């Protein structure tokens, strides 16, 4: 049984907010989903490694050439910029 | 002559013979989009330079340049594939105004190959969904019956091809998002083996499952498109060197003779409620057998956990992949905040839709330290599922099943029930879990609605999967 | 009353590779804001990381120089949290399987025997961007985002401000000589956090650990340790205890100030980095690096560990 306060805690971690009705909705659906998930805990996985690769080892990069984006390309999708920086309201504690 | 009703390989023949130009082809499709797409809503954005690009291609062809496989053909791209200078929205308010500064690898390949990107297609928001109903840009209707869904999450791409708005389209498939809409729209929908097609520039949903795949009106078209996008990419650490292996099918008539085909017993036990659909699978099995293939019912014992395993791992990955949407460097930023927390919470809550938020919540819960044992366990069960398939492929060439237990359904009929949504992916998630190639191809109609046959091939054995598909396609013509 | 000071250090070192750790943006200090960024280090949708060979070599070099055990496979993990300078909302780091385990740095305190400060681990991770705070806004620059770091964590073997300074000097000298970093604290290519508490040797009573951040020089590290030693001691003598918290060092006032209460620590929701499968370190690479270091050491006659 997932509690309402637990849902709120998860929402804070995920940086999301919901109105009370939605929190209740989530609490219910969450609980259902979680109960389904718990069934997986019963599967016998003795001696089985977790899947971390689908296809085996990846590769390392080893390049001589540097490449970056032009600054105006970098900044063009932000709401506010100043002197080439991304700008947000002062949120220093 | 209606160019939009022709398949890609047919258009290619006409380009080679100079009967038509690329401009003719692109114009015909743009005109049709103009007339028809307001009904269907397959496209979110159109490429304003498409005709200009077609002109360039025609110029190159007239100078004697050899026609590449996808050269001069209009191609629709699912809107979670990054296109430089062309809005890429992922069907979300969060990226409503996002103009990427770079191209995905598959887009570079299309451009290099002379393909013309005609537009970006609609999708469930951030590829999360199976109905096309969660897009910020409205729902996509099934061209075969516009009261019904086109499927998802690549609903727009499927509808575009099915409505003759483009001969070829790209989608992405994480748990069935190409195959299910292919089934719902009566098309071939192919998800390649994991690592065959680069994910660089494909907005991640669940990164150990996602693959870019193709829609075509027949297998030859699907293969044409696949060859246009596959290949090793050093910018994607999960890209495989095996993706440079050639994938082709020879034209010999006897594709199916002697082929060994497995049908998972566990899927037979999870048969759809609609008996008509199950019957179609039985008919398909008869077709295979009549053509000389051997069909056996085989047990893959861990398949019964596939859906839960998929649900858990994909949610965990999604929640992390979605954290970059914070409104700072790009994307929707709230106007209403007085602290850093509020900046995040309001930007994300305003910009993201309900289904996306639900999966982020689920994944965040699963990644949290008290519950992390669940997804760690699921990763082991995933190994068991992979091993089940590995064992089967030692003795069999392909595995077949239904693509989906449902016929295309009415809008809002399964809205708001996440479990029902997931159950649609009952037969499709296994291929994503195990990194296998899989495709859906049309196998007839029930109640005048299309039903798809799923063929699952071993990793990097697209050749066998396509052989089986082509053999079936030819046998039922 | 005799008190024993117990200090552990967490040091972040920027590796002086040509490129950033997951993309090919140049790894250079001092460029114009956001002029050394790309889809990968900006965390743009669709961008993917690829691990840099040189960064791996530098990390291995460092581990060998400190006598650590080098792993045979590199496992990368995501450390999930939200902050303005963290574009993806997670940092690619290493959780349970660091590239180097154990090791030590030998120091010589005047008038005493040589002492080995043992290391718990060295792991690889990517750096974050930088922020400047102005009156009307915070400005974010992602040039530093994606620069390769190694994080060196000592065991709590350090017992005085002097030992800490000697340790840092030795660490710095070694890293500089093997050529993996500029190790300039004033430029941020070497950063140090202190974890400190004290034990009453008679009663066995321990204070709660204080973490001290924002240290900008080795001298600052020494002074912060001395300040904390005193603060902890005075609290114990008063029958009180420290709160488990993070404090920042104020170099002007020469004191530590509370930053945030450490209890209820952030849940980083560690998970494997799915975009980079575990990488087997190419056979022979470790030996190759070891051999190169030995001959390097010999040519400069710098006494490194063997």
PDB file of N, CA, C and O in Angstrom, chain C residues 53-78:
ATOM      1  N   UNK C  53      38.961   7.932 -24.281  1.00  0.00           N
ATOM      2  CA  UNK C  53      40.083   7.020 -24.023  1.00  0.00           C
ATOM      3  C   UNK C  53      41.151   7.690 -23.163  1.00  0.00           C
ATOM      4  O   UNK C  53      41.663   7.101 -22.215  1.00  0.00           O
ATOM      5  N   UNK C  54      41.483   8.918 -23.497  1.00  0.00           N
ATOM      6  CA  UNK C  54      42.536   9.620 -22.756  1.00  0.00           C
ATOM      7  C   UNK C  54      42.142   9.776 -21.291  1.00  0.00           C
ATOM      8  O   UNK C  54      42.971   9.611 -20.395  1.00  0.00           O
ATOM      9  N   UNK C  55      40.880  10.078 -21.050  1.00  0.00           N
ATOM     10  CA  UNK C  55      40.413  10.235 -19.665  1.00  0.00           C
ATOM     11  C   UNK C  55      40.589   8.932 -18.893  1.00  0.00           C
ATOM     12  O   UNK C  55      41.007   8.923 -17.735  1.00  0.00           O
ATOM     13  N   UNK C  56      40.282   7.833 -19.549  1.00  0.00           N
ATOM     14  CA  UNK C  56      40.443   6.525 -18.906  1.00  0.00           C
ATOM     15  C   UNK C  56      41.929   6.278 -18.596  1.00  0.00           C
ATOM     16  O   UNK C  56      42.296   5.845 -17.503  1.00  0.00           O
ATOM     17  N   UNK C  57      42.771   6.594 -19.567  1.00  0.00           N
ATOM     18  CA  UNK C  57      44.214   6.392 -19.364  1.00  0.00           C
ATOM     19  C   UNK C  57      44.732   7.229 -18.204  1.00  0.00           C
ATOM     20  O   UNK C  57      45.528   6.758 -17.389  1.00  0.00           O
ATOM     21  N   UNK C  58      44.276   8.476 -18.141  1.00  0.00           N
ATOM     22  CA  UNK C  58      44.723   9.351 -17.053  1.00  0.00           C
ATOM     23  C   UNK C  58      44.262   8.826 -15.699  1.00  0.00           C
ATOM     24  O   UNK C  58      44.995   8.879 -14.711  1.00  0.00           O
ATOM     25  N   UNK C  59      43.026   8.328 -15.665  1.00  0.00           N
ATOM     26  CA  UNK C  59      42.513   7.800 -14.394  1.00  0.00           C
ATOM     27  C   UNK C  59      43.324   6.578 -13.965  1.00  0.00           C
ATOM     28  O   UNK C  59      43.659   6.418 -12.784  1.00  0.00           O
ATOM     29  N   UNK C  60      43.640   5.739 -14.921  1.00  0.00           N
ATOM     30  CA  UNK C  60      44.435   4.547 -14.612  1.00  0.00           C
ATOM     31  C   UNK C  60      45.834   4.951 -14.148  1.00  0.00           C
ATOM     32  O   UNK C  60      46.378   4.415 -13.178  1.00  0.00           O
ATOM     33  N   UNK C  61      46.409   5.930 -14.831  1.00  0.00           N
ATOM     34  CA  UNK C  61      47.738   6.437 -14.450  1.00  0.00           C
ATOM     35  C   UNK C  61      47.738   6.888 -13.000  1.00  0.00           C
ATOM     36  O   UNK C  61      48.650   6.565 -12.232  1.00  0.00           O
ATOM     37  N   UNK C  62      46.691   7.650 -12.648  1.00  0.00           N
ATOM     38  CA  UNK C  62      46.595   8.151 -11.278  1.00  0.00           C
ATOM     39  C   UNK C  62      46.501   6.982 -10.309  1.00  0.00           C
ATOM     40  O   UNK C  62      47.195   6.927  -9.295  1.00  0.00           O
ATOM     41  N   UNK C  63      45.647   6.008 -10.641  1.00  0.00           N
ATOM     42  CA  UNK C  63      45.472   4.856  -9.760  1.00  0.00           C
ATOM     43  C   UNK C  63      46.761   4.083  -9.575  1.00  0.00           C
ATOM     44  O   UNK C  63      47.110   3.666  -8.465  1.00  0.00           O
ATOM     45  N   UNK C  64      47.515   3.897 -10.650  1.00  0.00           N
ATOM     46  CA  UNK C  64      48.772   3.164 -10.544  1.00  0.00           C
ATOM     47  C   UNK C  64      49.754   3.940  -9.675  1.00  0.00           C
ATOM     48  O   UNK C  64      50.439   3.365  -8.837  1.00  0.00           O
ATOM     49  N   UNK C  65      49.781   5.251  -9.861  1.00  0.00           N
ATOM     50  CA  UNK C  65      50.699   6.079  -9.074  1.00  0.00           C
ATOM     51  C   UNK C  65      50.409   6.020  -7.588  1.00  0.00           C
ATOM     52  O   UNK C  65      51.288   6.271  -6.782  1.00  0.00           O
ATOM     53  N   UNK C  66      49.173   5.740  -7.238  1.00  0.00           N
ATOM     54  CA  UNK C  66      48.818   5.663  -5.826  1.00  0.00           C
ATOM     55  C   UNK C  66      48.642   4.225  -5.359  1.00  0.00           C
ATOM     56  O   UNK C  66      48.038   3.974  -4.319  1.00  0.00           O
ATOM     57  N   UNK C  67      49.135   3.297  -6.164  1.00  0.00           N
ATOM     58  CA  UNK C  67      49.085   1.890  -5.768  1.00  0.00           C
ATOM     59  C   UNK C  67      47.680   1.341  -5.587  1.00  0.00           C
ATOM     60  O   UNK C  67      47.467   0.443  -4.769  1.00  0.00           O
ATOM     61  N   UNK C  68      46.743   1.854  -6.344  1.00  0.00           N
ATOM     62  CA  UNK C  68      45.379   1.333  -6.249  1.00  0.00           C
ATOM     63  C   UNK C  68      45.248   0.095  -7.113  1.00  0.00           C
ATOM     64  O   UNK C  68      46.033  -0.151  -8.023  1.00  0.00           O
ATOM     65  N   UNK C  69      44.205  -0.664  -6.838  1.00  0.00           N
ATOM     66  CA  UNK C  69      43.887  -1.800  -7.681  1.00  0.00           C
ATOM     67  C   UNK C  69      43.003  -1.281  -8.817  1.00  0.00           C
ATOM     68  O   UNK C  69      41.991  -0.626  -8.577  1.00  0.00           O
ATOM     69  N   UNK C  70      43.392  -1.560 -10.040  1.00  0.00           N
ATOM     70  CA  UNK C  70      42.633  -1.064 -11.185  1.00  0.00           C
ATOM     71  C   UNK C  70      41.610  -2.113 -11.600  1.00  0.00           C
ATOM     72  O   UNK C  70      41.947  -3.287 -11.757  1.00  0.00           O
ATOM     73  N   UNK C  71      40.380  -1.681 -11.795  1.00  0.00           N
ATOM     74  CA  UNK C  71      39.313  -2.608 -12.204  1.00  0.00           C
ATOM     75  C   UNK C  71      39.572  -3.115 -13.613  1.00  0.00           C
ATOM     76  O   UNK C  71      40.301  -2.484 -14.374  1.00  0.00           O
ATOM     77  N   UNK C  72      38.962  -4.262 -13.973  1.00  0.00           N
ATOM     78  CA  UNK C  72      39.144  -4.704 -15.358  1.00  0.00           C
ATOM     79  C   UNK C  72      38.002  -4.232 -16.263  1.00  0.00           C
ATOM     80  O   UNK C  72      38.107  -4.260 -17.478  1.00  0.00           O
ATOM     81  N   UNK C  73      36.926  -3.786 -15.648  1.00  0.00           N
ATOM     82  CA  UNK C  73      35.788  -3.276 -16.421  1.00  0.00           C
ATOM     83  C   UNK C  73      35.347  -1.944 -15.852  1.00  0.00           C
ATOM     84  O   UNK C  73      35.352  -1.754 -14.637  1.00  0.00           O
ATOM     85  N   UNK C  74      34.997  -1.018 -16.747  1.00  0.00           N
ATOM     86  CA  UNK C  74      34.517   0.288 -16.288  1.00  0.00           C
ATOM     87  C   UNK C  74      32.992   0.276 -16.262  1.00  0.00           C
ATOM     88  O   UNK C  74      32.347   0.032 -17.290  1.00  0.00           O
ATOM     89  N   UNK C  75      32.437   0.510 -15.104  1.00  0.00           N
ATOM     90  CA  UNK C  75      30.979   0.609 -14.954  1.00  0.00           C
ATOM     91  C   UNK C  75      30.634   2.066 -14.678  1.00  0.00           C
ATOM     92  O   UNK C  75      31.148   2.648 -13.732  1.00  0.00           O
ATOM     93  N   UNK C  76      29.763   2.626 -15.495  1.00  0.00           N
ATOM     94  CA  UNK C  76      29.340   4.005 -15.254  1.00  0.00           C
ATOM     95  C   UNK C  76      27.903   4.015 -14.762  1.00  0.00           C
ATOM     96  O   UNK C  76      27.078   3.199 -15.181  1.00  0.00           O
ATOM     97  N   UNK C  77      27.622   4.932 -13.880  1.00  0.00           N
ATOM     98  CA  UNK C  77      26.291   5.026 -13.282  1.00  0.00           C
ATOM     99  C   UNK C  77      25.786   6.452 -13.362  1.00  0.00           C
ATOM    100  O   UNK C  77      26.562   7.386 -13.514  1.00  0.00           O
ATOM    101  N   UNK C  78      24.489   6.579 -13.229  1.00  0.00           N
ATOM    102  CA  UNK C  78      23.891   7.908 -13.162  1.00  0.00           C
ATOM    103  C   UNK C  78      23.607   8.274 -11.717  1.00  0.00           C
ATOM    104  O   UNK C  78      23.031   7.487 -10.974  1.00  0.00           O
TER     105      UNK C  78
END
